[in-house]
Coordinates of C-alpha atoms in Angstrom, one line a residue:
Chain A
X1 CA 122.3 64.6 92.3
X2 CA 120.9 62.3 89.8
X3 CA 123.1 62.3 86.4
X4 CA 120.2 61.3 84.2
X5 CA 117.9 64.1 86.0
X6 CA 120.5 66.5 85.1
X7 CA 121.0 65.5 81.7
X8 CA 117.2 65.4 81.2
X9 CA 116.6 68.9 82.6
X10 CA 119.7 70.1 80.5
X11 CA 117.9 68.8 77.4
X12 CA 114.5 70.3 78.2
X13 CA 116.6 73.5 79.0
X14 CA 117.9 73.4 75.6
X15 CA 114.6 73.0 74.1
X16 CA 112.9 75.9 76.0
X17 CA 116.2 78.1 75.3
X18 CA 115.8 77.6 71.6
X19 CA 112.0 78.9 71.7
X20 CA 113.3 82.0 73.8
X21 CA 116.1 82.5 71.2
X22 CA 113.5 82.6 68.3
X23 CA 111.3 85.0 70.4
X24 CA 114.3 87.1 71.2
X25 CA 116.0 87.4 68.0
X26 CA 113.5 89.9 66.5
X27 CA 113.4 92.0 69.6
X28 CA 117.0 92.1 69.5
X29 CA 116.9 93.2 65.6
X30 CA 114.4 95.9 66.5
X31 CA 116.4 97.3 69.2
X32 CA 119.8 97.1 67.4
X33 CA 118.8 98.1 64.0
X34 CA 116.2 100.8 64.6
X35 CA 116.8 101.7 68.2
X36 CA 113.3 100.8 69.0
X37 CA 112.6 98.9 72.2
X38 CA 109.6 97.0 71.0
X39 CA 107.7 96.2 74.4
X40 CA 104.6 94.9 72.4
X41 CA 107.1 92.4 70.7
X42 CA 105.7 89.7 73.2
X43 CA 102.2 90.5 72.8
X44 CA 102.4 90.1 69.1
X45 CA 104.1 86.6 69.8
X46 CA 100.9 86.1 72.1
X47 CA 98.8 86.8 69.1
X48 CA 100.5 84.1 67.2
X49 CA 99.8 81.7 70.2
X50 CA 96.2 82.5 70.1
X51 CA 95.9 82.3 66.4
X52 CA 97.4 78.8 66.5
X53 CA 95.2 77.9 69.0
X54 CA 92.0 79.1 67.2
X55 CA 93.0 77.6 64.0
X56 CA 93.7 74.2 65.8
X57 CA 90.2 74.4 67.3
X58 CA 88.4 75.4 64.2
X59 CA 90.1 73.3 61.6
X60 CA 92.3 71.1 63.4
X61 CA 95.3 72.8 61.8
X62 CA 98.7 71.9 63.2
X63 CA 100.2 74.6 65.0
X64 CA 103.3 74.8 63.0
X65 CA 101.3 74.8 59.8
X66 CA 99.2 77.5 61.3
X67 CA 102.3 79.6 60.8
X68 CA 101.6 79.9 57.0
X69 CA 98.4 81.9 58.0
X70 CA 99.6 83.9 61.3
X71 CA 103.2 84.9 60.0
X72 CA 102.1 86.7 56.9
X73 CA 99.1 88.3 58.9
X74 CA 101.6 89.4 61.8
X75 CA 104.1 90.7 59.1
X76 CA 101.4 93.0 57.5
X77 CA 100.1 94.2 60.7
X78 CA 103.6 94.9 61.9
X79 CA 104.3 97.0 58.8
X80 CA 101.3 99.0 59.4
X81 CA 102.0 99.6 62.9
X82 CA 105.4 100.7 61.8
X83 CA 104.4 102.8 59.1
X84 CA 101.8 104.9 61.0
X85 CA 102.9 104.6 64.6
X86 CA 106.5 104.2 64.7
X87 CA 107.9 106.4 61.8
X88 CA 106.5 109.5 63.4
X89 CA 108.8 109.1 66.2
X90 CA 111.9 107.9 64.7
X91 CA 113.0 111.5 64.2
X92 CA 112.8 112.3 67.9
X93 CA 115.9 112.7 70.1
X94 CA 115.1 110.0 72.5
X95 CA 113.7 107.3 70.1
X96 CA 114.5 104.5 72.5
X97 CA 112.7 105.8 75.5
X98 CA 109.6 107.3 73.5
X99 CA 109.4 103.7 71.6
X100 CA 109.2 102.0 74.9
X101 CA 106.2 104.0 76.0
X102 CA 104.5 104.1 72.6
X103 CA 104.9 100.4 72.2
X104 CA 103.7 99.9 75.8
X105 CA 100.3 101.4 74.6
X106 CA 100.2 99.1 71.8
X107 CA 100.9 96.1 74.1
X108 CA 98.0 97.2 76.2
X109 CA 95.7 97.7 73.3
X110 CA 96.7 94.1 72.0
X111 CA 96.3 92.6 75.5
X112 CA 92.7 94.0 76.0
X113 CA 91.9 92.9 72.3
X114 CA 92.9 89.4 73.2
X115 CA 90.9 89.6 76.4
X116 CA 87.7 90.6 74.4
X117 CA 88.4 88.0 71.8
X118 CA 89.7 85.0 73.9
X119 CA 88.7 85.9 77.5
X120 CA 91.3 85.6 80.3
X121 CA 91.0 81.8 80.6
X122 CA 94.4 80.1 80.5
X123 CA 94.7 77.9 77.5
X124 CA 96.8 75.0 76.1
X125 CA 97.6 73.9 72.8
X126 CA 96.5 70.3 72.7
X127 CA 97.5 68.5 69.7
X128 CA 97.4 64.9 68.7
X129 CA 101.0 64.5 69.7
X130 CA 100.8 66.4 73.0
X131 CA 101.1 63.6 75.3
X132 CA 103.4 61.5 73.1
X133 CA 106.8 61.0 74.1
X134 CA 110.0 59.7 72.4
X135 CA 112.1 57.6 74.7
X136 CA 115.9 57.1 74.0
X137 CA 117.5 55.1 76.7
X138 CA 117.0 56.7 80.0
X139 CA 115.9 60.0 78.5
X140 CA 112.5 61.0 77.0
X141 CA 111.7 63.8 74.8
X142 CA 108.1 65.2 74.6
X143 CA 106.8 65.6 71.0
X144 CA 105.4 69.1 71.5
X145 CA 108.8 70.2 72.9
X146 CA 110.6 68.6 70.0
X147 CA 108.4 70.4 67.6
X148 CA 108.9 73.7 69.3
X149 CA 112.7 73.0 69.4
X150 CA 112.8 72.2 65.7
X151 CA 110.7 75.0 64.6
X152 CA 112.8 77.5 66.6
X153 CA 116.1 76.2 65.4
X154 CA 115.0 76.5 61.7
X155 CA 113.5 80.0 62.5
X156 CA 116.6 81.3 64.1
X157 CA 118.9 79.8 61.2
X158 CA 116.6 81.4 58.5
X159 CA 116.9 84.6 60.2
X160 CA 120.7 84.4 60.4
X161 CA 121.1 83.4 56.7
X162 CA 118.6 85.9 55.7
X163 CA 120.9 88.6 57.3
X164 CA 124.1 87.2 56.0
X165 CA 123.2 86.0 52.5
X166 CA 120.3 88.0 51.1
X167 CA 120.6 91.6 49.8
X168 CA 117.8 92.9 52.0
X169 CA 119.5 91.1 55.0
X170 CA 122.7 92.9 54.1
X171 CA 121.0 96.2 53.9
X172 CA 119.7 95.7 57.4
X173 CA 123.0 95.0 58.7
X174 CA 124.5 98.1 56.7
X175 CA 121.6 100.1 58.3
X176 CA 122.5 99.1 61.7
X177 CA 126.2 99.5 61.5
X178 CA 126.2 102.9 59.5
X179 CA 122.8 104.2 58.7
X180 CA 124.1 107.3 56.9
X181 CA 126.8 105.6 55.0
X182 CA 124.0 102.8 54.0
X183 CA 121.8 105.6 52.7
X184 CA 124.5 106.9 50.6
X185 CA 124.9 103.5 49.0
X186 CA 121.2 103.4 48.1
X187 CA 119.6 101.7 51.0
X188 CA 116.2 102.8 51.4
X189 CA 116.2 103.2 55.3
X190 CA 112.4 103.6 55.7
X191 CA 111.7 100.4 53.6
X192 CA 114.4 98.5 55.3
X193 CA 113.3 99.4 58.8
X194 CA 109.7 98.5 57.9
X195 CA 110.7 95.2 56.5
X196 CA 113.0 94.4 59.6
X197 CA 110.1 95.3 61.9
X198 CA 107.8 93.3 60.0
X199 CA 110.1 90.3 60.0
X200 CA 110.9 90.6 63.6
X201 CA 107.1 90.7 64.5
X202 CA 106.5 87.6 62.3
X203 CA 109.2 85.7 64.0
X204 CA 107.6 86.8 67.3
X205 CA 104.4 85.0 66.1
X206 CA 106.5 81.8 65.4
X207 CA 108.1 82.1 68.9
X208 CA 104.7 82.7 70.3
X209 CA 103.7 79.2 69.0
X210 CA 107.0 77.7 70.4
X211 CA 106.1 79.0 73.8
X212 CA 102.5 77.9 73.6
X213 CA 104.1 74.2 72.9
X214 CA 105.9 74.7 76.3
X215 CA 103.4 76.5 78.6
X216 CA 100.1 77.5 79.0
X217 CA 99.0 81.1 78.1
X218 CA 96.5 83.8 78.7
X219 CA 96.2 87.4 77.5
X220 CA 98.4 88.4 80.3
X221 CA 101.2 86.2 79.7
X222 CA 103.3 88.5 77.4
X223 CA 104.5 90.5 80.4
X224 CA 106.4 87.5 81.6
X225 CA 107.7 86.7 78.2
X226 CA 108.7 90.3 78.0
X227 CA 111.2 89.8 81.0
X228 CA 112.5 86.9 79.1
X229 CA 113.1 89.0 76.1
X230 CA 115.0 91.5 77.9
X231 CA 116.9 88.9 79.4
X232 CA 117.8 86.9 76.5
X233 CA 118.7 90.1 74.5
X234 CA 120.6 91.8 77.1
X235 CA 122.7 88.6 77.8
X236 CA 123.2 88.2 74.0
X237 CA 124.0 91.8 73.2
X238 CA 121.6 93.9 71.3
X239 CA 121.3 93.3 67.7
X240 CA 123.4 90.2 67.8
X241 CA 121.5 87.2 66.3
X242 CA 124.0 84.6 67.1
X243 CA 124.5 86.1 70.6
X244 CA 120.7 86.2 71.2
X245 CA 120.5 82.5 70.2
X246 CA 123.3 81.3 72.7
X247 CA 121.8 83.4 75.5
X248 CA 118.5 81.7 74.9
X249 CA 119.9 78.4 75.1
X250 CA 121.9 79.4 78.2
X251 CA 118.7 80.9 79.8
X252 CA 117.0 77.8 78.8
X253 CA 119.3 75.5 80.7
X254 CA 119.5 77.7 83.7
X255 CA 115.6 77.6 83.8
X256 CA 115.6 73.7 83.0
X257 CA 118.0 73.2 85.8
X258 CA 116.4 75.4 88.2
X259 CA 112.9 74.1 87.5
X260 CA 114.3 70.6 88.3
X261 CA 115.9 71.5 91.6
X262 CA 114.0 74.7 92.9
X263 CA 110.4 75.3 94.0
X264 CA 108.5 76.7 90.9
X265 CA 107.8 80.0 92.4
X266 CA 111.5 80.8 92.9
X267 CA 112.2 80.2 89.2
X268 CA 111.1 83.5 87.8
X269 CA 112.7 85.3 90.9
X270 CA 116.0 83.7 90.0
X271 CA 115.6 84.6 86.4
X272 CA 114.8 88.2 87.1
X273 CA 117.4 88.5 89.7
X274 CA 119.9 87.2 87.1
X275 CA 118.9 89.9 84.6
X276 CA 119.5 92.6 87.2
X277 CA 122.9 91.2 87.9
X278 CA 123.8 90.9 84.3
X279 CA 122.7 94.3 83.5
X280 CA 124.9 95.6 86.4
X281 CA 127.9 93.7 85.3
X282 CA 127.7 93.6 81.5
X283 CA 125.1 95.9 80.3
X284 CA 126.2 95.2 76.8
X285 CA 126.0 91.6 76.8
X286 CA 128.1 88.7 77.4
X287 CA 129.0 88.3 73.6
X288 CA 130.6 91.2 71.8
X289 CA 129.6 90.9 68.1
X290 CA 127.5 92.3 65.2
X291 CA 124.2 91.4 63.5
Chain B
X1 CA 117.6 124.5 77.7
X2 CA 117.8 125.2 81.3
X3 CA 115.1 127.2 82.6
X4 CA 114.0 128.0 86.4
X5 CA 110.3 128.5 87.0
X6 CA 109.1 131.0 89.5
X7 CA 105.4 130.3 90.6
X8 CA 103.6 133.5 89.4
X9 CA 102.0 135.9 91.8
X10 CA 98.5 134.7 91.1
X11 CA 99.6 131.2 92.0
X12 CA 101.0 132.3 95.5
X13 CA 97.3 133.9 95.9
X14 CA 95.4 131.0 94.4
X15 CA 97.1 128.0 96.1
X16 CA 96.3 128.6 99.8
X17 CA 92.6 129.3 98.8
X18 CA 92.5 126.2 96.8
X19 CA 94.3 124.1 99.7
X20 CA 91.7 125.5 102.0
X21 CA 88.9 124.4 99.8
X22 CA 90.3 121.0 99.5
X23 CA 90.8 120.8 103.3
X24 CA 87.1 121.3 104.1
X25 CA 85.9 119.4 101.2
X26 CA 85.2 116.2 102.9
X27 CA 83.4 117.7 105.8
X28 CA 81.0 119.2 103.3
X29 CA 78.6 116.1 103.4
X30 CA 79.1 115.0 99.7
X31 CA 78.9 111.4 99.0
X32 CA 81.8 109.4 100.0
X33 CA 82.4 108.6 96.2
X34 CA 83.8 112.1 95.6
X35 CA 86.2 112.0 98.7
X36 CA 87.4 108.6 97.3
X37 CA 87.8 110.2 93.8
X38 CA 89.8 113.1 95.2
X39 CA 92.0 110.7 97.2
X40 CA 92.9 109.0 94.1
X41 CA 93.6 112.0 92.4
X42 CA 95.9 113.3 95.3
X43 CA 97.5 109.8 95.3
X44 CA 98.3 110.0 91.7
X45 CA 99.6 113.6 91.8
X46 CA 102.0 112.6 94.7
X47 CA 103.3 109.6 92.7
X48 CA 103.8 111.5 89.4
X49 CA 105.3 114.5 91.0
X50 CA 107.8 112.3 93.0
X51 CA 108.7 110.2 89.9
X52 CA 109.2 113.6 88.1
X53 CA 112.2 114.2 90.3
X54 CA 114.3 111.4 88.8
X55 CA 112.4 110.7 85.7
X56 CA 111.4 114.2 84.6
X57 CA 114.4 116.5 86.0
X58 CA 117.2 114.1 85.7
X59 CA 115.8 112.0 82.6
X60 CA 116.2 108.9 84.3
X61 CA 113.0 107.0 83.5
X62 CA 112.2 104.6 86.3
X63 CA 109.6 102.1 85.0
X64 CA 109.4 100.3 88.4
X65 CA 108.3 103.1 90.8
X66 CA 105.4 100.9 91.9
X67 CA 108.0 98.9 93.9
X68 CA 108.3 101.9 96.2
X69 CA 104.6 102.3 96.5
X70 CA 104.2 98.6 97.3
X71 CA 107.0 98.6 99.8
X72 CA 105.4 101.5 101.6
X73 CA 102.0 99.6 101.7
X74 CA 103.8 96.5 103.1
X75 CA 105.7 98.5 105.7
X76 CA 102.5 100.0 107.0
X77 CA 100.9 96.9 107.2
X78 CA 103.3 94.9 109.0
X79 CA 103.5 97.8 111.5
X80 CA 99.8 97.7 111.9
X81 CA 100.0 94.0 112.4
X82 CA 103.2 93.6 114.3
X83 CA 103.2 96.6 116.8
X84 CA 99.4 96.3 117.3
X85 CA 99.0 99.9 117.3
X86 CA 95.8 101.6 117.2
X87 CA 94.8 102.3 113.4
X88 CA 94.5 106.0 114.0
X89 CA 97.8 106.3 115.6
X90 CA 99.6 104.4 112.9
X91 CA 98.8 107.0 110.2
X92 CA 102.2 108.3 111.4
X93 CA 103.6 104.8 110.2
X94 CA 103.5 106.3 106.7
X95 CA 106.6 108.2 107.7
X96 CA 108.8 105.1 108.3
X97 CA 107.1 103.6 105.2
X98 CA 108.3 106.4 103.1
X99 CA 111.8 106.0 104.9
X100 CA 112.0 102.4 104.0
X101 CA 111.1 103.1 100.4
X102 CA 113.8 105.9 100.4
X103 CA 116.3 103.6 102.0
X104 CA 115.8 100.7 99.4
X105 CA 115.7 103.3 96.6
X106 CA 119.2 104.3 97.9
X107 CA 120.6 100.9 98.2
X108 CA 119.1 99.9 94.9
X109 CA 119.8 103.2 93.1
X110 CA 123.6 103.1 94.1
X111 CA 124.4 100.4 91.4
X112 CA 121.3 100.9 89.1
X113 CA 121.9 104.6 88.4
X114 CA 125.1 104.0 86.6
X115 CA 122.9 102.4 83.8
X116 CA 121.6 104.9 81.3
X117 CA 118.6 105.4 79.0
X118 CA 117.0 102.1 78.3
X119 CA 119.0 100.0 80.5
X120 CA 118.0 102.1 83.6
X121 CA 114.3 101.7 82.4
X122 CA 114.9 97.9 82.1
X123 CA 116.6 97.5 85.4
X124 CA 113.9 99.4 87.4
X125 CA 111.1 97.4 85.5
X126 CA 112.7 94.3 86.7
X127 CA 113.2 95.5 90.2
X128 CA 109.7 95.9 90.7
X129 CA 108.8 92.4 89.5
X130 CA 111.7 91.0 91.6
X131 CA 110.2 92.9 94.8
X132 CA 106.7 91.6 93.9
X133 CA 107.7 88.1 93.4
X134 CA 110.0 88.2 96.6
X135 CA 106.9 89.4 98.7
X136 CA 104.6 86.7 97.1
X137 CA 107.2 84.2 98.2
X138 CA 107.6 85.5 101.8
X139 CA 104.8 84.0 104.1
X140 CA 105.4 86.7 106.8
X141 CA 104.1 89.1 104.3
X142 CA 100.9 87.1 103.6
X143 CA 102.6 85.4 100.4
X144 CA 100.2 85.3 97.4
X145 CA 97.2 85.8 99.7
X146 CA 98.0 89.2 100.8
X147 CA 97.2 90.8 104.0
X148 CA 94.0 92.0 105.9
X149 CA 94.4 95.0 107.9
X150 CA 92.0 96.1 110.7
X151 CA 90.1 99.0 109.9
X152 CA 89.7 101.9 112.0
X153 CA 86.6 101.8 114.5
X154 CA 84.9 104.8 113.0
X155 CA 82.2 105.3 110.3
X156 CA 83.3 105.1 106.7
X157 CA 82.8 108.5 105.9
X158 CA 85.1 109.9 108.8
X159 CA 87.8 107.2 108.0
X160 CA 87.7 108.3 104.3
X161 CA 87.9 112.0 105.4
X162 CA 90.9 111.4 107.8
X163 CA 92.9 109.7 105.0
X164 CA 91.7 112.4 102.6
X165 CA 93.3 114.9 104.8
X166 CA 96.5 112.9 105.5
X167 CA 96.9 112.2 101.6
X168 CA 96.4 116.0 100.9
X169 CA 99.4 116.8 103.3
X170 CA 101.6 114.2 101.7
X171 CA 100.7 115.5 98.4
X172 CA 101.3 119.1 99.4
X173 CA 104.8 118.1 100.5
X174 CA 105.6 116.2 97.4
X175 CA 104.4 119.4 95.3
X176 CA 106.5 121.6 97.5
X177 CA 109.4 119.5 96.9
X178 CA 109.0 119.6 93.2
X179 CA 108.5 123.2 93.0
X180 CA 111.7 123.7 95.3
X181 CA 113.6 121.5 92.9
X182 CA 112.5 123.2 89.8
X183 CA 114.0 126.5 91.6
X184 CA 117.0 125.3 93.3
X185 CA 120.6 124.5 92.5
X186 CA 119.7 120.8 92.9
X187 CA 117.1 120.9 90.3
X188 CA 119.5 122.9 88.0
X189 CA 122.1 120.2 88.5
X190 CA 119.5 117.5 87.7
X191 CA 118.6 119.2 84.5
X192 CA 122.2 119.5 83.3
X193 CA 122.5 115.7 83.9
X194 CA 119.5 115.2 81.8
X195 CA 121.1 117.5 79.0
X196 CA 124.5 115.9 79.1
X197 CA 125.9 114.0 81.9
X198 CA 129.5 114.1 80.8
X199 CA 129.4 117.9 80.3
X200 CA 127.6 118.4 83.6
X201 CA 130.5 116.4 85.4
X202 CA 133.0 118.5 83.9
X203 CA 131.2 121.4 85.2
X204 CA 131.8 120.2 88.8
X205 CA 128.4 118.8 89.2
X206 CA 128.5 115.6 91.3
X207 CA 126.1 113.6 89.2
X208 CA 126.1 110.4 91.1
X209 CA 125.4 112.0 94.3
X210 CA 122.6 114.2 92.9
X211 CA 121.1 111.1 91.0
X212 CA 120.9 109.1 94.1
X213 CA 119.6 111.9 96.1
X214 CA 116.9 112.5 93.6
X215 CA 116.1 108.6 93.4
X216 CA 115.8 108.3 97.2
X217 CA 113.6 111.5 97.4
X218 CA 111.4 110.3 94.5
X219 CA 110.9 107.1 96.5
X220 CA 110.1 108.7 99.6
X221 CA 106.5 110.1 98.9
X222 CA 105.4 107.0 96.9
X223 CA 106.2 104.9 99.9
X224 CA 104.2 107.2 102.2
X225 CA 101.3 107.2 99.5
X226 CA 101.4 103.4 99.6
X227 CA 101.2 103.3 103.3
X228 CA 98.0 105.4 103.0
X229 CA 96.7 103.3 100.2
X230 CA 97.1 100.2 102.5
X231 CA 94.9 101.8 105.1
X232 CA 92.4 103.0 102.3
X233 CA 92.1 99.4 100.8
X234 CA 92.3 97.6 104.3
X235 CA 93.4 94.6 102.2
X236 CA 96.7 94.6 100.4
X237 CA 97.7 92.2 97.8
X238 CA 100.9 92.0 95.7
X239 CA 99.0 91.8 92.5
X240 CA 97.3 95.3 93.8
X241 CA 100.0 97.3 95.3
X242 CA 102.8 96.1 92.9
X243 CA 100.5 96.4 89.5
X244 CA 102.9 97.2 86.7
X245 CA 100.1 99.3 85.1
X246 CA 100.8 101.9 88.1
X247 CA 104.3 102.3 87.0
X248 CA 103.5 102.9 83.7
X249 CA 100.6 105.2 84.5
X250 CA 103.0 107.4 86.6
X251 CA 105.4 107.8 83.6
X252 CA 102.4 108.4 81.4
X253 CA 101.1 111.2 83.8
X254 CA 104.2 113.0 84.0
X255 CA 104.9 112.9 80.4
X256 CA 101.4 113.6 79.5
X257 CA 101.6 117.0 81.5
X258 CA 105.3 117.6 80.7
X259 CA 108.1 115.9 82.5
X260 CA 110.9 118.4 84.1
X261 CA 108.4 120.8 85.1
X262 CA 106.5 120.9 88.6
X263 CA 103.1 121.7 87.1
X264 CA 103.1 119.1 84.5
X265 CA 102.8 116.1 86.3
X266 CA 100.1 117.6 88.5
X267 CA 98.0 118.4 85.4
X268 CA 98.8 115.0 84.0
X269 CA 97.9 113.2 87.1
X270 CA 94.7 115.1 87.6
X271 CA 93.7 114.7 83.9
X272 CA 94.3 111.1 83.4
X273 CA 92.9 110.0 86.8
X274 CA 89.6 111.8 86.1
X275 CA 89.8 110.2 82.5
X276 CA 90.3 106.9 83.9
X277 CA 87.5 107.3 86.3
X278 CA 85.2 108.4 83.6
X279 CA 86.1 105.6 81.3
X280 CA 85.9 102.8 84.0
X281 CA 82.3 104.3 85.0
X282 CA 81.1 104.2 81.5
X283 CA 82.6 101.6 79.3
X284 CA 83.9 98.1 80.0
X285 CA 87.3 97.6 81.5
X286 CA 88.9 96.3 78.5
X287 CA 87.6 99.1 76.2
X288 CA 88.9 101.6 78.8
X289 CA 92.3 100.1 78.7
X290 CA 92.4 100.1 75.0
X291 CA 91.6 103.8 75.1
X292 CA 94.3 104.3 77.5
X293 CA 96.6 102.5 75.2
X294 CA 95.8 104.8 72.5
X295 CA 96.5 107.7 74.8
X296 CA 100.0 106.4 75.4
X297 CA 100.6 106.3 71.4
X298 CA 98.9 109.9 71.2
X299 CA 100.9 111.4 73.7
X300 CA 104.2 110.1 72.3
X301 CA 103.2 111.1 68.7
X302 CA 101.5 114.2 68.9
X303 CA 102.9 115.8 72.2
X304 CA 106.3 114.4 73.1
X305 CA 106.9 117.4 75.4
X306 CA 103.7 117.0 77.3
X307 CA 100.3 118.8 76.9
X308 CA 101.4 122.1 78.4
X309 CA 104.2 122.6 75.7
X310 CA 101.8 121.4 72.9
X311 CA 99.3 124.0 73.9
X312 CA 101.5 126.7 74.1
X313 CA 103.0 125.7 70.6
X314 CA 99.5 125.5 69.2
X315 CA 98.9 128.9 70.6
X316 CA 102.0 130.3 69.2
X317 CA 101.1 128.7 65.6
X318 CA 97.9 130.6 65.8
X319 CA 99.4 133.7 66.7
X320 CA 102.1 133.8 63.9

C-alpha cells in the first residue's frame, strides 16, 4: 500500500466525515431530546443543497453565503412543521415509532416537491473554485471539500457551544436529561422543542450544502443520506453531539479508505453492513455521554 | 388490552361466497385491467396481513419487509432460469421462494429481534438496503440490469387469470394464518410481548422463540407473493422488487386499517391500493405521491389506532 495514498484518503475521509457530522448532529438532537426520529431530516438537508444550487445559478451566490438565506428559511419551515405536525403526536405512547412514519410522509412530500421544482436530473454545485486544488507537498486538497470541511467544523462547534454556553442551549440539555424537572424549573418544553427542531433542520440545510460540495445530488439522494445519518447517530450515541461528530469523522475515514481501495459499488454495502453490525453489538453507540 | 376476536357468524357465511365470486372473476370476460388491479390488491393484502404478524401483533415494526418480497422474486426467477422448468410448472416454485424468505428471516431475525423499538425498525430498514445492494453486485442475479423471465406460452388473459388464482390462494392462506393468530395462544403471546416484553417473559412466555416464529412466518408469504410478482412482471429489477416504498406502504396499510387485528390490514391494503390506483390514473405521479405523504401524516395524527378504531370512536362520540 502506498503511504501517500493512504494519507490522502485519510484526509479526504476526514473532510467527508465532518460533513456527515454536521448533517448528523441535528438528527441526533431531535432523536435524543424529543424522541422524534426525523426521517425527513435528510430531505430538508437536500432542500438546502437545491436552494444553494438555485441561488448559485441565479445570482452566482456562493453556496456558503447562500446559507444566510436558506438557514432562516429552513428554520421557519421546520418550526411550522413542528408546531402543526409533530406536536399532535408528542403525547402519544409510542412517539418514536409514530414520528418515524409521520416524518416519512414529510420526506415523501419534500422529495416530490423537489422532483416537481428541480426535475430528477442529478446536479453538481459548480463554483469558481470547483476544480481548484491546494497542493501541499505530495498531498492535494480540493477547494470545495476544504470549504465543506471548514463550514462543517464551524457548524458543529457552534452547535456544541450553543448547547453548553447559552441559556436556551442549557434548557435543551435540561429537557433532554429530565424533562419533568426541567419544566418545574420554568423551561417551556414546547418552545424549547420547537427551537431545537428548527435548529436541527437548519443545520441539516448547512450539512446539505456540505454534501453538495462532495457529491452530485438529485431529489432521491436523501434516502442514501438517511442511512449515513443513522450510521453516524447510532455509532456516536443518540443525543450526543461530540459523539456524533467523532462518529462522523470515523465513518468519513472508513468511506475515504474504502473508496480508495474498493470498487465504488461495494462502498455503500460496506457502510450499511457496518451499521447493522454496530447496531447488533453496541445499539447505544460507541461513546457513552450526554448532550 | 388483550382481546381475542372471533369471526362473526355473518363472516362465516359471507367469506365462502366472496371467495367463490373472486375465484370466477377472471373468467367473466372483463378487461385484463381489472384482473391486474385485483391481483395487485391481493398482493398487498398478503403483504400487509403477513407484516401484521410481527409488526401489528408483536409490535416489532419491520421497515424492511420488501427484502423478503424481493428475495422471493429472485428465488423464483433463478429457478425458472436455472432449472429450465416450464413456466406453468414453476408456479409451484413460489413455495421454495417463500421458504427461502422465511429461512433468511429466521437467520436475520435471530440477532435483529433482540433490538427493540426504533433500533429494530432501523436495522430492518438497512437490511433491505443491504440485500438490494448485494443483489445489484452479484452478476449471477443479473446485477443492476435485472433479469428477464420467459413468459408462459399462453394468451395474456389466461396468464393473468392463472396468476390471479394463485395469488388468491396465497392471500387466503395469509389471511387464514392471520385469523388463526388473532385467536390462538400464539397470538396472545405476541400481544403480550407488544404490551410489555419483560412482563410477558415473567409469565413464562418464551418471547425470543415467539418473535422469531412470527418473523419467519411474516416473511414466508411475502416471499411467495414476490415469486408470483416475478412471473407477473416477467422482468425483475432490484429497483422494482426492493423498492423502499413497498416496505413503507406495507407498514402504512397495516396501520391505516389497524395493526394487531386480522381485518385491519385487509381493509388498509384494499383501500390504499385502490386509492393509489385512482391517484396514479388521474394525477401526475409526483402529485399522487405528495397526496400519499399527506395520508401518512393524516393517519398518524388523526387515527393512530387505525381507521376501524377511528370509525368506532366516532360512532361512540355521536351516540353519547
